[in-house]
Structures are given as C-alpha cells and as structure tokens.
C-alpha cells in the first residue's frame, strides 16, 4: 500500500522506509494515524494521491477512544481509557466502585 509493508504481528500497523527515516501507519477501519522520525511531505503526497484525505495535526492526544500521553525526554508513551471507566462509575455507581483494581502494563 503506497510503499508501506504490512506488519507480521499486526496487519493494521504498516511501515515504510525512506532513506534513514521510518514512517509507521496505523490503520483501523476509517481511522488512520501515521508517525515517523519527522513528517515527510512525500508521504502525505502519496497518501493523498491514493485518494485518502489527510489532516495534519501536531500532538496526538486521542486515537480509537484511547487517551495518549507522550514524554519525549523519557521516550515513553502512555495509553489509557480512564474516561470510559468514569462513565461506567457514573452509570453503574456502587456496582463498579467496589471492584478490585488491576494494573496491566504493556512491554
């Protein structure tokens, strides 16, 4: 797809190499997010030429109902859905407030 290679473990995550720059493309139904070491105008042009609309935003904070936080100094990112948990608590009240909490870290 436009020079991108489909991932082995996850077919919705694709990568493309331009010289020494790697661009990653996450695709889920009609939501698409791509990121690389630096934004490459050529990548945007190719995606638009293939018939897709592209909106360039700086600083992704939400994707597929997940909150995303980046710490560039530590080179870390966090995904969370705390807003969905809050909605469950509002809707079901005592049924969920007494449940045990679990941490589920990702490698």
mmCIF file with all atom_site columns, C-alpha atoms in Angstrom, residues 37-79:
data_model
loop_
_atom_site.group_PDB
_atom_site.id
_atom_site.type_symbol
_atom_site.label_atom_id
_atom_site.label_alt_id
_atom_site.label_comp_id
_atom_site.label_asym_id
_atom_site.label_entity_id
_atom_site.label_seq_id
_atom_site.pdbx_PDB_ins_code
_atom_site.Cartn_x
_atom_site.Cartn_y
_atom_site.Cartn_z
_atom_site.occupancy
_atom_site.B_iso_or_equiv
_atom_site.pdbx_formal_charge
_atom_site.auth_seq_id
_atom_site.auth_comp_id
_atom_site.auth_asym_id
_atom_site.auth_atom_id
_atom_site.pdbx_PDB_model_num
ATOM 1  C CA . UNK A 1 37 ? 11.076  10.435 12.934 1.00 0.00 ? 37 UNK A CA 1
ATOM 2  C CA . UNK A 1 38 ? 9.983   13.549 11.085 1.00 0.00 ? 38 UNK A CA 1
ATOM 3  C CA . UNK A 1 39 ? 6.966   14.445 8.978  1.00 0.00 ? 39 UNK A CA 1
ATOM 4  C CA . UNK A 1 40 ? 7.702   13.678 5.361  1.00 0.00 ? 40 UNK A CA 1
ATOM 5  C CA . UNK A 1 41 ? 5.807   15.723 2.797  1.00 0.00 ? 41 UNK A CA 1
ATOM 6  C CA . UNK A 1 42 ? 6.365   12.957 0.231  1.00 0.00 ? 42 UNK A CA 1
ATOM 7  C CA . UNK A 1 43 ? 4.438   10.503 2.436  1.00 0.00 ? 43 UNK A CA 1
ATOM 8  C CA . UNK A 1 44 ? 1.495   12.897 2.724  1.00 0.00 ? 44 UNK A CA 1
ATOM 9  C CA . UNK A 1 45 ? 1.529   13.463 -1.046 1.00 0.00 ? 45 UNK A CA 1
ATOM 10 C CA . UNK A 1 46 ? 1.477   9.706  -1.761 1.00 0.00 ? 46 UNK A CA 1
ATOM 11 C CA . UNK A 1 47 ? -1.398  9.106  0.656  1.00 0.00 ? 47 UNK A CA 1
ATOM 12 C CA . UNK A 1 48 ? -3.426  11.971 -0.865 1.00 0.00 ? 48 UNK A CA 1
ATOM 13 C CA . UNK A 1 49 ? -2.657  10.714 -4.388 1.00 0.00 ? 49 UNK A CA 1
ATOM 14 C CA . UNK A 1 50 ? -4.089  7.310  -3.411 1.00 0.00 ? 50 UNK A CA 1
ATOM 15 C CA . UNK A 1 51 ? -7.434  9.022  -2.724 1.00 0.00 ? 51 UNK A CA 1
ATOM 16 C CA . UNK A 1 52 ? -7.243  9.468  1.045  1.00 0.00 ? 52 UNK A CA 1
ATOM 17 C CA . UNK A 1 53 ? -7.850  12.733 2.850  1.00 0.00 ? 53 UNK A CA 1
ATOM 18 C CA . UNK A 1 54 ? -5.131  13.769 5.271  1.00 0.00 ? 54 UNK A CA 1
ATOM 19 C CA . UNK A 1 55 ? -5.387  16.112 8.215  1.00 0.00 ? 55 UNK A CA 1
ATOM 20 C CA . UNK A 1 56 ? -2.004  17.007 9.711  1.00 0.00 ? 56 UNK A CA 1
ATOM 21 C CA . UNK A 1 57 ? -2.106  17.569 13.457 1.00 0.00 ? 57 UNK A CA 1
ATOM 22 C CA . UNK A 1 58 ? 0.663   18.111 15.927 1.00 0.00 ? 58 UNK A CA 1
ATOM 23 C CA . UNK A 1 59 ? 0.459   16.192 19.187 1.00 0.00 ? 59 UNK A CA 1
ATOM 24 C CA . UNK A 1 60 ? -1.968  13.279 19.050 1.00 0.00 ? 60 UNK A CA 1
ATOM 25 C CA . UNK A 1 61 ? -3.960  13.069 22.298 1.00 0.00 ? 61 UNK A CA 1
ATOM 26 C CA . UNK A 1 62 ? -6.713  10.609 21.376 1.00 0.00 ? 62 UNK A CA 1
ATOM 27 C CA . UNK A 1 63 ? -6.894  7.657  18.980 1.00 0.00 ? 63 UNK A CA 1
ATOM 28 C CA . UNK A 1 64 ? -9.605  4.973  18.876 1.00 0.00 ? 64 UNK A CA 1
ATOM 29 C CA . UNK A 1 65 ? -11.015 6.144  22.216 1.00 0.00 ? 65 UNK A CA 1
ATOM 30 C CA . UNK A 1 66 ? -7.635  5.861  23.945 1.00 0.00 ? 66 UNK A CA 1
ATOM 31 C CA . UNK A 1 67 ? -6.045  8.842  25.642 1.00 0.00 ? 67 UNK A CA 1
ATOM 32 C CA . UNK A 1 68 ? -2.395  9.166  24.622 1.00 0.00 ? 68 UNK A CA 1
ATOM 33 C CA . UNK A 1 69 ? 0.328   10.974 26.537 1.00 0.00 ? 69 UNK A CA 1
ATOM 34 C CA . UNK A 1 70 ? 3.937   11.343 25.369 1.00 0.00 ? 70 UNK A CA 1
ATOM 35 C CA . UNK A 1 71 ? 7.062   12.163 27.366 1.00 0.00 ? 71 UNK A CA 1
ATOM 36 C CA . UNK A 1 72 ? 9.770   12.948 24.812 1.00 0.00 ? 72 UNK A CA 1
ATOM 37 C CA . UNK A 1 73 ? 12.555  13.258 27.402 1.00 0.00 ? 73 UNK A CA 1
ATOM 38 C CA . UNK A 1 74 ? 11.916  9.736  28.739 1.00 0.00 ? 74 UNK A CA 1
ATOM 39 C CA . UNK A 1 75 ? 10.975  8.433  25.257 1.00 0.00 ? 75 UNK A CA 1
ATOM 40 C CA . UNK A 1 76 ? 7.772   6.934  26.654 1.00 0.00 ? 76 UNK A CA 1
ATOM 41 C CA . UNK A 1 77 ? 4.093   6.955  25.771 1.00 0.00 ? 77 UNK A CA 1
ATOM 42 C CA . UNK A 1 78 ? 1.009   6.060  27.812 1.00 0.00 ? 78 UNK A CA 1
ATOM 43 C CA . UNK A 1 79 ? -2.350  4.779  26.595 1.00 0.00 ? 79 UNK A CA 1
#
